[in-house]
Coordinates of C-alpha atoms and ligand atoms in Angstrom, one line a residue:
X181 CA -18.4 23.4 0.1
X182 CA -22.0 22.4 -0.6
X183 CA -22.9 18.8 0.3
X184 CA -23.1 16.3 -2.5
X185 CA -26.5 16.3 -4.2
X186 CA -28.1 12.9 -4.4
X187 CA -30.8 13.7 -7.0
X188 CA -30.5 15.9 -10.1
X189 CA -30.9 19.5 -8.9
X190 CA -32.8 20.7 -11.9
X191 CA -34.8 18.4 -14.1
X192 CA -33.5 19.8 -17.3
X193 CA -36.1 20.4 -19.9
X194 CA -34.5 19.0 -23.0
X195 CA -34.4 22.2 -25.0
X196 CA -35.3 25.8 -24.4
X197 CA -35.0 27.4 -27.9
X198 CA -38.2 29.5 -27.6
X199 CA -37.0 30.9 -24.2
X200 CA -34.2 32.6 -26.1
X201 CA -36.6 34.9 -27.7
X202 CA -38.9 35.4 -24.8
X203 CA -36.4 36.9 -22.3
X204 CA -33.9 39.7 -22.2
X205 CA -30.4 38.7 -21.2
X206 CA -27.4 40.5 -19.8
X207 CA -25.1 38.4 -22.0
X208 CA -25.4 36.1 -25.0
X209 CA -22.5 33.8 -25.4
X210 CA -22.0 32.5 -28.9
X211 CA -20.2 29.1 -28.8
X212 CA -20.5 26.1 -26.5
X213 CA -16.9 24.9 -26.6
X214 CA -14.9 25.1 -23.4
X215 CA -14.2 28.9 -23.8
X216 CA -17.9 29.8 -24.1
X217 CA -19.0 27.2 -21.5
X218 CA -16.5 28.6 -19.0
X219 CA -17.7 32.1 -19.6
X220 CA -21.3 31.2 -19.2
X221 CA -20.7 29.4 -15.9
X222 CA -18.6 32.3 -14.5
X223 CA -21.1 35.0 -15.5
X224 CA -24.1 33.1 -14.3
X225 CA -22.4 32.5 -10.9
X226 CA -21.8 36.2 -10.7
X227 CA -25.6 36.8 -11.0
X228 CA -25.8 37.9 -14.7
X229 CA -28.6 36.5 -16.8
X230 CA -27.0 34.5 -19.5
X231 CA -27.9 32.7 -22.7
X232 CA -25.5 30.4 -24.6
X233 CA -26.0 28.9 -28.0
X234 CA -24.0 26.5 -30.1
X235 CA -24.6 25.8 -33.8
X236 CA -23.8 22.1 -33.2
X237 CA -23.7 20.0 -30.0
X238 CA -21.7 21.4 -27.0
X239 CA -18.0 20.6 -27.4
X240 CA -18.5 19.4 -31.0
X241 CA -15.8 21.8 -32.2
X242 CA -12.1 21.8 -31.0
X243 CA -13.2 21.0 -27.4
X244 CA -13.8 17.3 -28.1
X245 CA -10.7 17.1 -30.4
X246 CA -7.8 18.0 -28.1
X247 CA -5.0 15.8 -27.0
X248 CA -6.9 15.6 -23.7
X249 CA -4.2 16.9 -21.4
X250 CA -4.4 19.4 -18.7
X251 CA -0.8 20.4 -18.6
X252 CA 1.5 23.0 -17.3
X253 CA 3.0 23.3 -20.8
X254 CA 6.5 22.1 -20.6
X255 CA 7.0 23.2 -24.2
X256 CA 6.4 26.8 -23.3
X257 CA 9.5 26.8 -21.1
X258 CA 11.5 26.5 -24.3
X259 CA 9.7 29.6 -25.5
X260 CA 10.6 31.3 -22.1
X261 CA 6.9 31.9 -21.5
X262 CA 7.2 31.4 -17.8
X263 CA 3.9 33.3 -17.1
X264 CA 1.9 30.9 -19.1
X265 CA 3.5 27.9 -17.4
X266 CA 2.8 29.3 -14.0
X267 CA -0.8 30.0 -14.8
X268 CA -1.3 26.6 -16.4
X269 CA 0.2 24.8 -13.4
X270 CA -2.1 26.7 -11.1
X271 CA -5.2 25.9 -13.3
X272 CA -4.1 22.2 -13.5
X273 CA -4.4 22.1 -9.7
X274 CA -7.7 23.9 -9.6
X275 CA -9.3 21.6 -12.2
X276 CA -8.1 18.5 -10.3
X277 CA -10.0 19.9 -7.3
X278 CA -13.2 20.9 -9.0
X279 CA -13.4 18.0 -11.4
X280 CA -11.4 15.1 -9.9
X281 CA -13.4 12.5 -11.9
X282 CA -12.5 14.1 -15.2
X283 CA -9.0 15.5 -14.6
X284 CA -6.6 12.9 -13.3
X285 CA -2.8 12.8 -12.7
X286 CA -0.8 11.0 -15.3
X287 CA 2.9 10.2 -15.4
X288 CA 4.9 11.1 -18.5
X289 CA 8.3 9.9 -19.7
X290 CA 10.7 11.9 -21.8
X291 CA 13.2 9.3 -23.1
X292 CA 16.7 10.6 -23.5
X293 CA 19.0 9.3 -26.3
X294 CA 22.6 9.9 -27.0
X295 CA 22.0 11.2 -30.5
X296 CA 19.0 13.5 -29.5
X297 CA 18.8 17.1 -28.4
X298 CA 18.2 18.5 -25.8
X299 CA 20.8 16.9 -23.6
X300 CA 20.1 15.3 -20.2
X301 CA 21.3 18.3 -18.3
X302 CA 19.1 20.7 -20.3
X303 CA 16.1 18.5 -19.7
X304 CA 16.9 18.2 -16.0
X305 CA 17.2 22.0 -15.7
X306 CA 13.8 22.3 -17.5
X307 CA 12.2 19.8 -15.1
X308 CA 13.5 21.7 -12.1
X309 CA 12.1 24.9 -13.4
X310 CA 8.7 23.2 -14.2
X311 CA 8.5 21.9 -10.6
X312 CA 9.5 25.4 -9.3
X313 CA 6.8 27.1 -11.4
X314 CA 4.2 24.7 -10.1
X315 CA 4.9 25.9 -6.5
X316 CA 4.3 22.4 -5.1
X317 CA 1.0 22.3 -6.8
X318 CA 2.1 19.3 -8.9
X319 CA 1.1 15.7 -8.1
X320 CA 4.8 14.6 -7.7
X321 CA 8.1 16.3 -8.4
X322 CA 9.9 15.0 -11.4
X323 CA 12.6 12.2 -11.3
X324 CA 15.5 11.5 -13.6
X325 CA 15.7 7.8 -14.5
X326 CA 18.5 5.6 -15.7
X327 CA 18.1 3.7 -19.0
X328 CA 17.2 0.5 -17.2
X329 CA 14.5 2.2 -15.1
X330 CA 13.1 3.8 -18.2
X331 CA 12.9 0.4 -20.0
X332 CA 11.3 -1.2 -16.9
X333 CA 8.5 1.3 -17.2
X334 CA 8.2 1.2 -21.0
X335 CA 9.8 -2.0 -22.3
X336 CA 8.9 -1.2 -25.9
X337 CA 11.2 1.8 -26.0
X338 CA 14.1 1.5 -28.4
X339 CA 17.1 0.6 -26.1
X340 CA 19.7 1.6 -28.6
X341 CA 21.4 4.8 -27.4
X342 CA 18.9 5.3 -24.6
X343 CA 20.7 7.1 -21.7
X344 CA 17.7 7.5 -19.4
X345 CA 14.5 9.4 -19.1
X346 CA 12.8 12.2 -17.2
X347 CA 9.6 11.2 -15.4
X348 CA 7.1 14.0 -14.5
X349 CA 3.3 14.4 -13.9
X350 CA 0.6 16.3 -15.8
X351 CA -3.1 15.4 -16.1
X352 CA -5.3 13.6 -18.6
X353 CA -8.9 14.7 -19.0
X354 CA -12.2 13.9 -20.7
X355 CA -12.4 17.1 -22.8
X356 CA -16.0 16.7 -24.1
X357 CA -17.4 15.9 -20.7
X358 CA -15.4 18.7 -18.9
X359 CA -17.0 21.1 -21.4
X360 CA -20.5 19.6 -20.9
X361 CA -20.1 19.9 -17.1
X362 CA -19.4 23.6 -17.4
X363 CA -22.5 23.9 -19.6
X364 CA -24.6 22.0 -17.0
X365 CA -23.1 24.1 -14.2
X366 CA -24.0 27.3 -16.1
X367 CA -27.5 26.0 -16.5
X368 CA -27.8 25.1 -12.8
X369 CA -26.7 28.7 -12.1
X370 CA -29.6 30.0 -14.2
X371 CA -28.2 30.2 -17.8
X372 CA -30.3 29.2 -20.8
X373 CA -28.1 26.9 -22.9
X374 CA -29.2 25.6 -26.3
X375 CA -27.4 23.4 -28.7
X376 CA -28.2 23.2 -32.5
X377 CA -28.9 26.9 -32.5
X378 CA -26.8 28.9 -34.9
X379 CA -26.2 32.7 -34.9
X380 CA -26.7 34.0 -38.4
X381 CA -26.4 37.7 -37.8
X382 CA -26.2 40.4 -35.1
X383 CA -28.8 42.9 -34.1
X384 CA -28.1 46.6 -33.5
X385 CA -29.8 49.3 -31.4
X386 CA -28.6 52.9 -31.8
X387 CA -25.5 51.6 -33.7
X388 CA -24.5 49.2 -30.9
X389 CA -24.8 45.4 -31.0
X390 CA -27.8 44.5 -28.8
X391 CA -28.4 40.8 -29.7
X392 CA -28.3 38.2 -32.4
X393 CA -30.5 36.3 -34.8
X394 CA -30.5 32.6 -33.9
X395 CA -31.7 29.9 -36.2
X396 CA -33.0 26.6 -34.8
X397 CA -31.3 23.8 -36.7
X398 CA -34.0 21.4 -35.7
X399 CA -36.8 23.4 -37.3
X400 CA -37.1 26.3 -39.6
X401 CA -37.6 28.7 -36.7
X402 CA -35.5 31.8 -36.3
X403 CA -35.7 34.4 -33.5
X404 CA -34.0 37.4 -32.1
X405 CA -32.1 37.1 -28.8
X406 CA -31.9 40.4 -27.0
X407 CA -28.8 40.8 -24.9
X408 CA -27.0 43.9 -23.5
X409 CA -23.7 42.2 -24.3
X410 CA -22.8 39.7 -27.1
X411 CA -19.7 37.6 -26.6
X412 CA -18.1 35.8 -29.5
X413 CA -16.4 32.6 -28.1
X414 CA -16.5 30.6 -31.3
X415 CA -12.9 29.3 -31.3
X416 CA -11.9 28.5 -34.9
X417 CA -15.1 30.2 -36.1
X418 CA -14.1 33.5 -34.4
X419 CA -13.5 35.4 -37.6
X420 CA -16.5 34.0 -39.4
X421 CA -18.9 35.1 -36.5
X422 CA -16.9 38.3 -35.9
X423 CA -17.5 39.3 -39.5
X424 CA -21.2 39.8 -38.6
X425 CA -19.9 43.1 -37.1
X426 CA -18.8 45.5 -39.8
X427 CA -16.0 46.7 -37.4
X428 CA -14.3 43.3 -37.2
X429 CA -10.7 42.7 -38.3
X430 CA -9.6 39.0 -38.8
X431 CA -7.6 37.7 -35.8
X432 CA -6.9 34.0 -36.3
X433 CA -4.1 31.8 -37.6
X434 CA -5.9 28.4 -37.4
X435 CA -3.8 25.3 -37.3
X436 CA -4.9 21.7 -37.5
X437 CA -3.8 19.0 -35.1
X438 CA -4.5 15.3 -35.8
X439 CA -4.5 12.3 -33.6
X440 CA -4.6 8.5 -34.2
X441 CA -5.9 5.8 -31.9
X442 CA -4.3 2.3 -32.0
X443 CA -4.4 -0.8 -29.8
X444 CA -2.6 -0.1 -26.6
X445 CA 1.1 -0.1 -27.3
X446 CA 2.4 -0.8 -23.8
X447 CA 0.9 -1.9 -20.5
X448 CA 2.2 0.9 -18.2
X449 CA 0.3 4.0 -17.2
X450 CA 3.1 6.3 -18.4
X451 CA 2.6 8.5 -21.5
X452 CA 5.6 9.3 -23.7
X453 CA 6.5 12.8 -24.7
X454 CA 8.7 12.6 -27.8
X455 CA 10.6 14.7 -30.3
X456 CA 9.8 14.1 -33.9
X457 CA 12.9 13.5 -36.1
X458 CA 11.5 15.2 -39.1
X459 CA 10.5 18.6 -37.9
X460 CA 11.7 18.4 -34.2
X461 CA 8.1 19.0 -32.9
X462 CA 7.1 17.4 -29.7
X463 CA 4.3 14.8 -29.8
X464 CA 2.7 12.4 -27.4
X465 CA 1.8 8.7 -27.1
X466 CA -0.8 8.5 -24.3
X467 CA -2.6 5.5 -22.8
X468 CA -6.3 6.0 -23.5
X469 CA -8.3 3.1 -22.0
X470 CA -7.6 0.0 -24.0
X471 CA -6.0 2.2 -26.7
X472 CA -3.0 4.5 -27.2
X473 CA -3.5 8.0 -28.5
X474 CA -0.8 9.3 -30.8
X475 CA -0.7 13.1 -31.6
X476 CA -0.5 15.6 -32.7
X477 CA 0.4 17.5 -35.8
X478 CA 0.4 21.3 -36.3
X479 CA -0.3 22.6 -39.8
X480 CA -1.9 25.8 -41.1
X481 CA -5.4 25.1 -42.1
X482 CA -7.8 27.8 -43.5
X483 CA -10.6 25.4 -44.6
X484 CA -13.9 25.7 -42.9
X485 CA -13.4 24.1 -39.4
X486 CA -16.4 21.7 -39.9
X487 CA -14.5 20.2 -42.8
X488 CA -11.4 19.2 -40.8
X489 CA -10.1 15.8 -41.5
X490 CA -6.9 13.8 -40.8
X491 CA -4.8 13.4 -44.0
X492 CA -3.0 10.2 -45.1
X493 CA 0.3 12.2 -44.8
X494 CA -0.4 13.0 -41.2
X495 CA -1.2 9.3 -40.5
X496 CA 2.1 8.2 -42.0
X497 CA 4.0 11.0 -40.2
X498 CA 2.6 10.0 -36.7
X499 CA 3.0 6.3 -37.3
X500 CA 6.5 6.8 -38.6
X501 CA 7.6 9.0 -35.7
X502 CA 6.0 6.6 -33.1
X503 CA 7.8 3.6 -34.8
X504 CA 11.2 5.3 -34.3
X505 CA 10.8 5.1 -30.6
X506 CA 8.9 1.9 -30.4
X507 CA 10.5 -0.1 -33.2
X508 CA 9.0 -3.5 -32.2
X509 CA 5.4 -2.3 -32.6
X510 CA 5.6 -2.2 -36.5
X511 CA 2.5 -0.1 -36.8
X512 CA 0.9 0.3 -40.2
X513 CA -2.2 2.1 -41.4
X514 CA -4.3 -1.0 -40.8
X515 CA -3.6 -0.7 -37.0
X516 CA -5.4 2.6 -36.8
X517 CA -8.7 2.2 -34.9
X518 CA -9.8 5.8 -35.4
X519 CA -8.6 9.3 -36.1
X520 CA -9.7 12.8 -35.1
X521 CA -8.5 16.3 -35.9
X522 CA -9.2 19.7 -34.4
X523 CA -8.5 23.3 -35.3
X524 CA -6.5 25.4 -32.9
X525 CA -8.0 28.9 -32.7
X526 CA -4.6 30.5 -32.5
X527 CA -4.1 34.3 -32.8
X528 CA -2.2 35.5 -35.8
X529 CA 1.2 37.0 -34.9
X530 CA 4.5 36.8 -36.4
X531 CA 5.0 34.5 -39.4
X532 CA 6.9 31.3 -38.9
X533 CA 6.3 27.6 -38.2
X534 CA 2.7 26.8 -37.1
X535 CA 4.0 25.1 -33.9
X536 CA 5.8 28.3 -32.8
X537 CA 2.6 30.4 -32.8
X538 CA 1.7 31.6 -29.3
X539 CA -0.9 29.7 -27.3
X540 CA -1.9 32.8 -25.3
X541 CA -5.3 34.3 -25.5
X542 CA -6.6 37.8 -26.1
X543 CA -9.9 39.7 -25.5
X544 CA -11.1 42.1 -28.2
X545 CA -13.9 44.6 -28.4
X546 CA -15.2 46.1 -31.6
X547 CA -16.3 49.8 -31.7
X548 CA -19.9 48.6 -32.1
X549 CA -19.6 46.6 -28.8
X550 CA -19.0 43.0 -29.7
X551 CA -16.8 41.3 -27.1
X552 CA -14.7 38.4 -28.3
X553 CA -12.0 36.0 -27.1
X554 CA -9.5 34.0 -29.1
X555 CA -6.5 31.8 -28.6
X556 CA -5.7 30.1 -25.3
X557 CA -5.7 26.5 -24.5
X558 CA -8.1 24.1 -22.7
X559 CA -6.0 24.0 -19.5
X560 CA -6.4 27.8 -18.9
X561 CA -10.1 28.1 -19.9
X562 CA -11.3 29.0 -16.3
X563 CA -8.8 31.8 -16.0
X564 CA -9.6 33.1 -19.5
X565 CA -13.3 33.0 -18.6
X566 CA -12.7 34.9 -15.3
X567 CA -10.8 37.6 -17.2
X568 CA -13.5 38.0 -19.8
X569 CA -16.3 38.0 -17.1
X570 CA -14.4 40.8 -15.2
X571 CA -14.6 42.9 -18.3
X572 CA -18.2 41.9 -19.1
X573 CA -19.4 42.9 -15.7
X574 CA -17.8 46.3 -16.0
X575 CA -19.5 46.7 -19.5
X576 CA -22.8 45.8 -17.9
X577 CA -22.3 48.5 -15.3
X578 CA -22.6 45.9 -12.5
X579 CA -20.3 45.3 -9.5
X580 CA -17.5 43.3 -11.0
X581 CA -17.5 40.7 -8.2
X582 CA -14.9 37.9 -8.3
X583 CA -14.9 34.6 -10.1
X584 CA -16.0 31.9 -7.7
X585 CA -15.4 29.2 -10.3
X586 CA -12.2 27.9 -8.6
X587 CA -13.9 27.1 -5.4
X588 CA -17.1 25.4 -6.6
X589 CA -17.0 21.8 -7.7
X590 CA -18.3 21.0 -11.2
X591 CA -21.6 19.0 -11.2
X592 CA -19.8 15.6 -10.8
X593 CA -16.9 16.8 -8.7
X594 CA -18.4 17.0 -5.3
X595 CA -16.3 15.6 -2.4
X596 CA -17.0 11.9 -2.0
X597 CA -17.5 11.6 -5.8
X598 CA -16.1 8.1 -5.8
X599 CA -18.0 6.9 -2.8
X600 CA -20.0 4.4 -4.8
X601 CA -16.8 2.5 -5.5
X602 CA -15.7 2.3 -2.0
X603 CA -19.1 1.1 -0.7
X604 CA -21.2 -0.2 -3.6
X605 CA -24.9 0.3 -2.6
X606 CA -27.0 -2.8 -2.3
X607 CA -29.2 -1.3 -5.0
X608 CA -26.4 -1.5 -7.5
X609 CA -25.9 -5.2 -6.8
X610 CA -29.7 -5.8 -7.0
X611 CA -29.6 -4.2 -10.5
X612 CA -26.8 -6.5 -11.5
X613 CA -24.2 -3.7 -11.8
X614 CA -20.7 -5.1 -11.3
X615 CA -17.5 -3.4 -10.3
X616 CA -16.5 -2.6 -13.9
X617 CA -19.8 -0.9 -14.6
X618 CA -19.7 1.1 -11.3
X619 CA -16.1 2.1 -12.0
X620 CA -17.1 3.3 -15.5
X621 CA -20.1 5.3 -14.1
X622 CA -18.1 6.9 -11.4
X623 CA -15.2 7.8 -13.8
X624 CA -17.6 9.3 -16.2
X625 CA -20.2 11.0 -14.0
X626 CA -18.4 11.4 -10.7
X627 CA -20.8 12.3 -7.9
X628 CA -23.6 12.4 -10.4
X629 CA -23.4 8.6 -10.8
X630 CA -25.9 8.6 -7.9
X631 CA -28.4 10.3 -10.2
X632 CA -28.2 7.4 -12.6
X633 CA -28.8 5.0 -9.8
X634 CA -31.8 7.1 -8.8
X635 CA -33.1 6.9 -12.3
X636 CA -32.7 3.2 -12.3
X637 CA -34.9 2.8 -9.2
X638 CA -37.9 3.8 -11.3
X639 CA -36.7 2.1 -14.6
X640 CA -34.6 -0.9 -13.7
X641 CA -34.8 -2.2 -17.3
X642 CA -32.3 0.5 -18.2
X643 CA -29.5 -1.3 -16.2
X644 CA -28.9 -3.5 -19.3
X645 CA -26.4 -2.5 -22.0
X646 CA -28.0 -0.4 -24.7
X647 CA -27.1 -3.2 -27.2
X648 CA -25.5 -6.6 -26.7
X649 CA -21.8 -6.4 -25.8
X650 CA -21.7 -2.5 -25.9
X651 CA -20.2 -0.8 -22.9
X652 CA -23.0 1.7 -22.5
X653 CA -26.0 1.2 -20.3
X654 CA -29.5 2.2 -21.3
X655 CA -29.6 4.5 -18.3
X656 CA -26.7 6.5 -19.7
X657 CA -28.6 7.2 -22.9
X658 CA -31.7 8.1 -20.9
X659 CA -29.7 10.4 -18.6
X660 CA -28.0 12.0 -21.6
X661 CA -31.5 12.8 -23.0
X662 CA -33.1 13.9 -19.8
X663 CA -30.3 15.7 -18.1
X664 CA -27.4 16.3 -20.5
X665 CA -29.1 17.9 -23.5
X666 CA -28.2 15.1 -26.0
X667 CA -30.2 15.4 -29.2
X668 CA -28.6 12.9 -31.6
X669 CA -26.9 9.5 -31.4
X670 CA -23.6 11.1 -32.2
X671 CA -24.0 13.4 -29.1
X672 CA -24.3 10.3 -27.0
X673 CA -21.7 8.1 -28.7
X674 CA -19.0 10.6 -29.5
X675 CA -19.2 13.2 -26.7
X676 CA -21.2 11.9 -23.7
X677 CA -19.3 8.6 -24.1
X678 CA -16.2 7.7 -26.2
X679 CA -17.8 4.8 -28.1
X680 CA -17.5 6.4 -31.6
X681 CA -13.7 6.4 -31.3
X682 CA -13.4 2.8 -30.0
X683 CA -13.2 -0.4 -32.0
X684 CA -16.7 -0.9 -33.6
X685 CA -17.2 2.9 -33.5
X686 CA -20.5 2.4 -31.6
X687 CA -22.2 1.3 -34.8
X688 CA -23.8 -1.7 -33.1
X689 CA -25.5 0.7 -30.7
X690 CA -26.6 3.6 -33.0
X691 CA -30.0 2.3 -33.8
X692 CA -30.9 1.5 -30.1
X693 CA -29.5 4.9 -29.0
X694 CA -31.6 6.7 -31.6
X695 CA -34.8 4.7 -30.5
X696 CA -34.3 5.5 -26.8
X697 CA -33.5 9.2 -27.6
X698 CA -36.6 9.4 -29.8
X699 CA -38.8 8.0 -27.1
X700 CA -37.5 10.3 -24.3
X701 CA -37.4 13.5 -26.4
X702 CA -40.4 12.8 -28.7
X703 CA -38.2 13.2 -31.8
X704 CA -39.8 12.7 -35.2
X705 CA -38.9 9.4 -36.9
X706 CA -37.6 11.0 -40.1
X707 CA -35.0 13.0 -38.1
X708 CA -33.9 9.9 -36.2
X709 CA -33.5 8.0 -39.5
X710 CA -31.4 10.9 -40.9
X711 CA -29.3 11.0 -37.7
X712 CA -28.6 7.2 -38.0
X713 CA -27.7 7.5 -41.6
X714 CA -25.3 10.4 -41.0
X715 CA -23.7 8.6 -38.1
X716 CA -23.1 5.5 -40.2
X717 CA -21.6 7.6 -43.0
X718 CA -19.2 9.3 -40.6
X719 CA -18.1 6.3 -38.6
X720 CA -18.4 3.3 -40.9
X721 CA -15.0 2.0 -41.7
Ligands
FAD169 C1 -5.3 19.1 -32.0 C2 -5.4 19.9 -30.7 C3 -5.0 19.4 -29.5 C4 -5.1 20.2 -28.4 N1 -4.7 19.7 -27.2 C5 -4.8 20.4 -26.1 C6 -4.5 19.8 -24.8 O1 -4.1 18.7 -24.7 N2 -4.6 20.6 -23.7 C7 -5.0 21.9 -23.8 O2 -5.0 22.6 -22.8 N3 -5.4 22.5 -24.9 C8 -5.3 21.7 -26.1 N4 -5.7 22.3 -27.3 C9 -6.4 23.6 -27.3 C10 -7.8 23.5 -26.9 O3 -8.4 22.3 -27.3 C11 -8.6 24.7 -27.5 O4 -7.9 25.9 -27.2 C12 -10.0 24.8 -27.0 O5 -10.7 23.5 -27.1 C13 -10.8 25.8 -27.8 O6 -12.1 25.9 -27.3 P1 -13.1 26.9 -27.9 O7 -14.3 26.9 -27.1 O8 -12.5 28.3 -28.0 O9 -13.4 26.4 -29.4 P2 -14.4 25.3 -29.8 O10 -14.4 24.1 -28.9 O11 -14.2 25.0 -31.3 O12 -15.9 25.9 -29.7 C14 -16.4 26.9 -30.5 C15 -17.9 26.6 -30.7 O13 -18.5 27.7 -31.4 C16 -19.6 27.1 -32.1 N5 -20.0 28.0 -33.2 C17 -19.3 28.4 -34.3 N6 -20.0 29.2 -35.1 C18 -21.2 29.4 -34.4 C19 -22.4 30.2 -34.7 N7 -22.5 30.9 -35.8 N8 -23.4 30.1 -33.9 C20 -23.4 29.3 -32.7 N9 -22.2 28.6 -32.4 C21 -21.2 28.7 -33.2 C22 -19.0 25.8 -32.7 O14 -20.0 24.9 -33.0 C23 -18.1 25.3 -31.5 O15 -18.8 24.4 -30.7 C24 -5.7 21.5 -28.4 C25 -6.1 22.0 -29.7 C26 -6.1 21.2 -30.8 C27 -6.6 21.6 -32.1

């Protein structure tokens, strides 16, 4: 393993839109969600020259709107999809190794009730199989608990008819930052990665796709990107972008999943995995910082993905189902701190309930040469990327090589990533950073927390919160601008930190964030004013 870098390896120039038109690339990846980010990293590490563009911010689509679990997929056992569970358990382990700051073990409880299916023995058998398929790569093997053990762990559970619980381990993650770290890793391996750059058409040479037209959403500029291979990794937009090729046939059956955040329901670290009474779907209640995350739903949704919203019916469904298990909490709509929804880019298959649609992925190639990938889930993105990169290298006529993405830490995941917590450096104390701040920096940036301290050496005034009482330091905004390609306050407050989803929604900080971004990136004041107005409109209660 490489040693932990102590200073940012590459001073990232904020944006490289014009470079897209000035160079010829082996591959152009369209889409900077986790699928595209994983592919760009893999291909760049194999030595291909790569450009990646996203029409919005990186991870602004589904990849910041997931349930934030890296999981083996217990549910897929019911569908007898053992291959998917095996692969997901393997990937769960790899992601814990390469991004330990962002992917962390989390205990989950499945409470068992006399009146509920499946029975204790069926759940127990499923748990044994889940452990077996993990091949000892799980954090801990499962345990079957008595009712009183279950209540000791989650005292808010309805005790009536409770016969016990299954306790098992999966992982929680920071989805937006895991995606961003893949983008940064791709960039460190040589890729050109540009957000707010939309593909508006494909270019052909001799009847084959040989690039794309990309429009800069920050200016009126548009240019042609020349690439030997164009890869459509646009998740829920797959069919829309695919249709730029005349040879495309629609592939998706998109479904919406919604989540609610409420004040923390119970003190313990265990999440709950529950079966809804209405439609028998499984849903989660997860501890998420000071909040609990309840989700998700699974409904067909053919609206444009950018218009996705959580409906009142979904809020009442999730609150109602949560209340059945936690009757003392008496949740109402006014307890909801925030909501978010995402679109699953599932592949159309047989008709039936949305929740029964396969979560597997597939790679497609049109006769005119567009390579595309759809379906899949966050947990397996690295393996999906490796499979696509294998195919891409063959198409490029280059030695295929092998994916090295499993053995290389992501930028914040270097061994010793939490060293700052074990021995806080005197410099942190000098700057007035307490344990809580250091903990937050280490959890968010892993080994790169050192970079923020290095930045503070020259600009100690950035050690203060960006606005009074807001848990975000000035240095985090500066770092997001200088090294993490943030362009708008929402990029900082929703994806590089979670403030937009917390009580107050980051509204107290939006102006200060915009001002600092403007200063560091030399952004025009009219654009900043428009960004602030749009943020307030999206997140004002
Ligand atoms: C509600 C919900 C919960 C989920 N929970 C989990 C979970 O807990 N664990 C798990 O493993 N999986 C989960 N998933 C699945 C997982 O989140 C998705 O499979 C994954 O995020 C899809 O990533 P993607 O990159 O394919 O799509 P996206 O993240 O949507 O990325 C596609 C990108 O393409 C860009 N784009 C679109 N058109 C253009 C264009 N013309 N030019 C340039 N860029 C363009 C978009 O802006 C977008 O950023 C969940 C999904 C949903 C919906």
